[in-house]
PDB file of C-alpha atoms in Angstrom:
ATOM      1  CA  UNK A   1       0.760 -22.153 -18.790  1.00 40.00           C
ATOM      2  CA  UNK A   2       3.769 -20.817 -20.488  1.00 48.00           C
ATOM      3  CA  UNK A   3       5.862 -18.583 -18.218  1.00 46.00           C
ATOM      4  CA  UNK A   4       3.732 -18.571 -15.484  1.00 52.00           C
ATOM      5  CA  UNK A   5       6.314 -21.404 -13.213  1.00 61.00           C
ATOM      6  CA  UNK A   6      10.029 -19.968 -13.801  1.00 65.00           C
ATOM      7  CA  UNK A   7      11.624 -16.812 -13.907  1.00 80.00           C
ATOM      8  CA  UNK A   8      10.934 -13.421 -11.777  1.00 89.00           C
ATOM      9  CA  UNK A   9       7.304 -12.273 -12.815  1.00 93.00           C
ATOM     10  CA  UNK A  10       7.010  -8.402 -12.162  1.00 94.00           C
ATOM     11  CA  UNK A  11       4.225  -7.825 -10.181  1.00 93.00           C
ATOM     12  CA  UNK A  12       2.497  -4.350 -10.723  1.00 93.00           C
ATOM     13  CA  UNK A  13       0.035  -2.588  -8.107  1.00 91.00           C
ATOM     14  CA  UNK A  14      -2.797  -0.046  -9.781  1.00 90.00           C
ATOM     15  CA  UNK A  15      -4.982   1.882  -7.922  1.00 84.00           C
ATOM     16  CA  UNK A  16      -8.019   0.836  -9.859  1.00 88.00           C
ATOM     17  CA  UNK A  17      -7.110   0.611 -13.200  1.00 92.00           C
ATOM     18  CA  UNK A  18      -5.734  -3.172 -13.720  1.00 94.00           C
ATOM     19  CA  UNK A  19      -8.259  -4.556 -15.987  1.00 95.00           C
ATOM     20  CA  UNK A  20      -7.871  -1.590 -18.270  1.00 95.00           C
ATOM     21  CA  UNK A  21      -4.139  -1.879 -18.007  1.00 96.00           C
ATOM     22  CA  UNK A  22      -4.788  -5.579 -18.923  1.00 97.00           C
ATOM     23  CA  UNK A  23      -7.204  -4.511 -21.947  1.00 97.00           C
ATOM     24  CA  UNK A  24      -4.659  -2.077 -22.860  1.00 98.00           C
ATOM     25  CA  UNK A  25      -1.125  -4.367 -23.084  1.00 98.00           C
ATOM     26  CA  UNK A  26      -4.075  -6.799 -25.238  1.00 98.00           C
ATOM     27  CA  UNK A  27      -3.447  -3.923 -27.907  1.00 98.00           C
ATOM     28  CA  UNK A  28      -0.232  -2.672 -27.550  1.00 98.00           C
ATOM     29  CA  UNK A  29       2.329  -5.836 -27.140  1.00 98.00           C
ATOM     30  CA  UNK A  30      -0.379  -8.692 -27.896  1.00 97.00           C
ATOM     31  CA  UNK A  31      -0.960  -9.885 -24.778  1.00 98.00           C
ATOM     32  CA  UNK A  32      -2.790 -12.540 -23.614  1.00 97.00           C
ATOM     33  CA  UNK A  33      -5.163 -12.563 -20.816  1.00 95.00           C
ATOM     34  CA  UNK A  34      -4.414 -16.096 -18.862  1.00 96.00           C
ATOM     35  CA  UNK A  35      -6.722 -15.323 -15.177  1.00 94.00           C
ATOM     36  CA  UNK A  36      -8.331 -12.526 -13.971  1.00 95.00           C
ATOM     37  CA  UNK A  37     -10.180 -12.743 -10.137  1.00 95.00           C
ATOM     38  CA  UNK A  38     -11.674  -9.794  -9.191  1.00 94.00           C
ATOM     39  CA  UNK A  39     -11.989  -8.555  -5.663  1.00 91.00           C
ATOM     40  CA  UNK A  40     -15.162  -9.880  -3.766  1.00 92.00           C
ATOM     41  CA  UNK A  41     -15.688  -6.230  -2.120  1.00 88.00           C
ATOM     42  CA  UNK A  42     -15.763  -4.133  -5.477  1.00 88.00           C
ATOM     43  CA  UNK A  43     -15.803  -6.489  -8.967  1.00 89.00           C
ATOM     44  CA  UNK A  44     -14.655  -3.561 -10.896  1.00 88.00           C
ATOM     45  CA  UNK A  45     -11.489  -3.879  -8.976  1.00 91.00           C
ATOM     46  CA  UNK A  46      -8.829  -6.788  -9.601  1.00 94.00           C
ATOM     47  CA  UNK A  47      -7.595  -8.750  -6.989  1.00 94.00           C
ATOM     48  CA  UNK A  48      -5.214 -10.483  -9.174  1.00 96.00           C
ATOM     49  CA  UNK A  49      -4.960 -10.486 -13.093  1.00 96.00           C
ATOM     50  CA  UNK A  50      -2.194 -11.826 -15.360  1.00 96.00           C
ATOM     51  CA  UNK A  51      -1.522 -11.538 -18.603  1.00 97.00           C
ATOM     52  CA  UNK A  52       1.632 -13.094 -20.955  1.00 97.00           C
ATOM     53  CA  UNK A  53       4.030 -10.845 -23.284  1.00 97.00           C
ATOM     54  CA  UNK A  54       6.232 -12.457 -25.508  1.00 96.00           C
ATOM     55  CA  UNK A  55       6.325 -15.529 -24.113  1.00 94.00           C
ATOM     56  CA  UNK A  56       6.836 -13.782 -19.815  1.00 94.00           C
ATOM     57  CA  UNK A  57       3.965 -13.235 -17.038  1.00 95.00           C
ATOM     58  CA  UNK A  58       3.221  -9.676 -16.207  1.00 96.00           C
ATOM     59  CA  UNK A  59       1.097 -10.050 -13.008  1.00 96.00           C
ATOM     60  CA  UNK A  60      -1.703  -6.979 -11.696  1.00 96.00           C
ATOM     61  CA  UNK A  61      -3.799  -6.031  -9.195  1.00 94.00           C
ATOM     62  CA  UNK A  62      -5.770  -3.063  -7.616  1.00 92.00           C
ATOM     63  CA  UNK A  63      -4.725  -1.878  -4.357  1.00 82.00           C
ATOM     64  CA  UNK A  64      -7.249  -0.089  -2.325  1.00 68.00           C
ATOM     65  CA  UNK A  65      -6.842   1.506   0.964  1.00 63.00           C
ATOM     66  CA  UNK A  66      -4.062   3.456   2.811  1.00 62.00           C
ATOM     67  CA  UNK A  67      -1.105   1.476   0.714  1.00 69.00           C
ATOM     68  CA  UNK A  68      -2.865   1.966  -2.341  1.00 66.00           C
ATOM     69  CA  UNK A  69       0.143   3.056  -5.207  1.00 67.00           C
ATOM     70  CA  UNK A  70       0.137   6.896  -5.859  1.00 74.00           C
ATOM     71  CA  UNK A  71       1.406   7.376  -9.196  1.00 75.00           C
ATOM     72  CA  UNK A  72       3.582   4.659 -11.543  1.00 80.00           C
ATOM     73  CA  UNK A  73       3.204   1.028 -10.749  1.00 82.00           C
ATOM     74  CA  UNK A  74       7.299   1.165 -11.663  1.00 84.00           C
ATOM     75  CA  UNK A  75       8.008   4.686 -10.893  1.00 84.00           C
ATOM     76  CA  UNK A  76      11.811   3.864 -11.266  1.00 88.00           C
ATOM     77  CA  UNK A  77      12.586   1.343 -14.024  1.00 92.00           C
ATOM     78  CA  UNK A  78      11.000  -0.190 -17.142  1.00 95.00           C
ATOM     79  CA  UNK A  79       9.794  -3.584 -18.484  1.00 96.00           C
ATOM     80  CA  UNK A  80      11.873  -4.485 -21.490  1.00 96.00           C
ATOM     81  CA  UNK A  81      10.439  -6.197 -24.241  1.00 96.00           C
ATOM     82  CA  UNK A  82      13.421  -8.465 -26.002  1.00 96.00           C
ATOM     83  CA  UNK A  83      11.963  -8.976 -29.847  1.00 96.00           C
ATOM     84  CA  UNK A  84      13.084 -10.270 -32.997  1.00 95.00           C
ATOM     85  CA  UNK A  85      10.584  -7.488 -34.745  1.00 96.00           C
ATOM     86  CA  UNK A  86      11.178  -4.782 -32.708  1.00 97.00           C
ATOM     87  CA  UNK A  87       9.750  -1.869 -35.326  1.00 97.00           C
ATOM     88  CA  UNK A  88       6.805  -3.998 -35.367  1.00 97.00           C
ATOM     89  CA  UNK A  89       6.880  -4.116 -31.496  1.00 98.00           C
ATOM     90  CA  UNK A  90       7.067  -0.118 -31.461  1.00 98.00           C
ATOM     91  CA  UNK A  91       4.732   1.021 -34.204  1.00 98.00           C
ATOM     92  CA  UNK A  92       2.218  -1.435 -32.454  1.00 98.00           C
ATOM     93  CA  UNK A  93       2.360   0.284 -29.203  1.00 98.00           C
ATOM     94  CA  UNK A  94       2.778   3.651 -30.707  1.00 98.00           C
ATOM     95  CA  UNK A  95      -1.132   2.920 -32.586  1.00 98.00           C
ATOM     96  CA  UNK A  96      -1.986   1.766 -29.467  1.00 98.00           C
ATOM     97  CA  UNK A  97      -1.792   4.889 -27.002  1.00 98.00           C
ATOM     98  CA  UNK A  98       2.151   4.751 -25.837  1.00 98.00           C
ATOM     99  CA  UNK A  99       3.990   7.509 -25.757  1.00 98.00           C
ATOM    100  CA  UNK A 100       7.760   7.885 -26.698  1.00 98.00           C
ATOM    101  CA  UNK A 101      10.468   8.440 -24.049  1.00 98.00           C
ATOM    102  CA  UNK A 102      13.373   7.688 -26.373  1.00 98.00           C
ATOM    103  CA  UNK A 103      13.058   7.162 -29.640  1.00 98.00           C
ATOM    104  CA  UNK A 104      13.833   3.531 -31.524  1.00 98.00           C
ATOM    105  CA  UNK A 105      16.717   3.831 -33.097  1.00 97.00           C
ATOM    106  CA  UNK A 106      20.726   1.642 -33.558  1.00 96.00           C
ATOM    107  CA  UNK A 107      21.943   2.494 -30.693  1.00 95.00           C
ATOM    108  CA  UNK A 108      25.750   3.055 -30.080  1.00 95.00           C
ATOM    109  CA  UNK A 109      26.121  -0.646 -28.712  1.00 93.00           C
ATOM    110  CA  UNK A 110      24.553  -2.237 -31.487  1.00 94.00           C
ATOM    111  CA  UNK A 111      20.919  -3.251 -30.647  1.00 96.00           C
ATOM    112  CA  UNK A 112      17.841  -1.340 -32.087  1.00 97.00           C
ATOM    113  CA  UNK A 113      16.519   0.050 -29.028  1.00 97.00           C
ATOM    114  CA  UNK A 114      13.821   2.441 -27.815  1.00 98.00           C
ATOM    115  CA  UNK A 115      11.665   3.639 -24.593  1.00 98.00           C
ATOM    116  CA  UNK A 116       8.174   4.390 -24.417  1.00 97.00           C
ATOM    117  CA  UNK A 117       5.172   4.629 -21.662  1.00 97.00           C
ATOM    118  CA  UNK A 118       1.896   3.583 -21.578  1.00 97.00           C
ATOM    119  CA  UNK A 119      -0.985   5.619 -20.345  1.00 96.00           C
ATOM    120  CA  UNK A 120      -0.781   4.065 -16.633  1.00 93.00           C
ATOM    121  CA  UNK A 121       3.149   5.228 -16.201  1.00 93.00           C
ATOM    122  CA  UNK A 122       4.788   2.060 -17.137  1.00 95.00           C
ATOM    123  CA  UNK A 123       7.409   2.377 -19.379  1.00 96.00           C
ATOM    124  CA  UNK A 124       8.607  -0.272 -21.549  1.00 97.00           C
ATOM    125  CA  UNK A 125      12.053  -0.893 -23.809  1.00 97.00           C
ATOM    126  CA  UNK A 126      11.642  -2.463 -27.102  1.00 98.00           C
ATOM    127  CA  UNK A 127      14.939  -4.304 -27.928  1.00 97.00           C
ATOM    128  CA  UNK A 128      16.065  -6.218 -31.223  1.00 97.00           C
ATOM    129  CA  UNK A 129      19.170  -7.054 -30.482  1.00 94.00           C
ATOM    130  CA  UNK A 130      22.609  -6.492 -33.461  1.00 84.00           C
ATOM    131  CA  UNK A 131      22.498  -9.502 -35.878  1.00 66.00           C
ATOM    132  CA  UNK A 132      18.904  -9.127 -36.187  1.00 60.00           C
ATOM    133  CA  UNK A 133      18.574  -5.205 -36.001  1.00 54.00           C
ATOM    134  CA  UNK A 134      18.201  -3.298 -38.575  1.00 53.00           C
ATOM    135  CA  UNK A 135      18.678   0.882 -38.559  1.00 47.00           C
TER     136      UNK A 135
END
């Protein structure tokens, strides 16, 4: 399983809203679903669920109980998508339900770059970086 053995794999808790999250990044970045178990004491809850985005492991679950996540799984930082298509990448996610943060665009550095958030408070950067980028 491709990028499921190497690398740091973010790890995101939801307080019940995993699978949709998982049926959701299926739309928006093309996602595949590679395992989903769901929890023995509610099955519309996930236990564990991963999914793999351009070629990396995004791992979820549900957490239930008095640590369950208020709020953003990644209230402080963002996932960032590294693409050789990255208007593709964008519009896709735009169609899809994300919203835009900051919109894609040359940036002063010299990468086409924007920031947008999906409906469960994750927000992801689409990157094409200079030589491929176009404005």
């Amino acid at each position: 399983m491709a990028g499921s053995d190497a690398g740091v794999i973010p790890y995101l808790s939801f307080a019940g809203q995993a699978r949709a999250a998982l049926v959701f990044y299926e739309q928006a970045f093309a996602a595949t679903d590679t395992a989903t178990m769901p929890d023995q004491a509610d099955p519309d809850r996930l236990m564990h669920g991963q999914t793999l985005i351009n070629g990396g492991m995004v791992m979820v679950c549900d957490q239930a109980g008095a640590d369950a996540p208020t709020g953003s799984p990644l209230p402080h930082g963002h996932l960032q998508l590294v693409v050789a298509d990255g208007a593709r990448w964008w519009q896709r996610a735009i169609d899809a339900g994300c919203q835009v943060v900051v919109p894609y665009a040359r940036q002063f550095w010299g990468d086409d770059w924007g920031l947008l958030v999906d409906p469960y408070g994750i927000r992801w950067g689409v990157l094409q970086t200079g030589a491929a980028a176009t404005a």
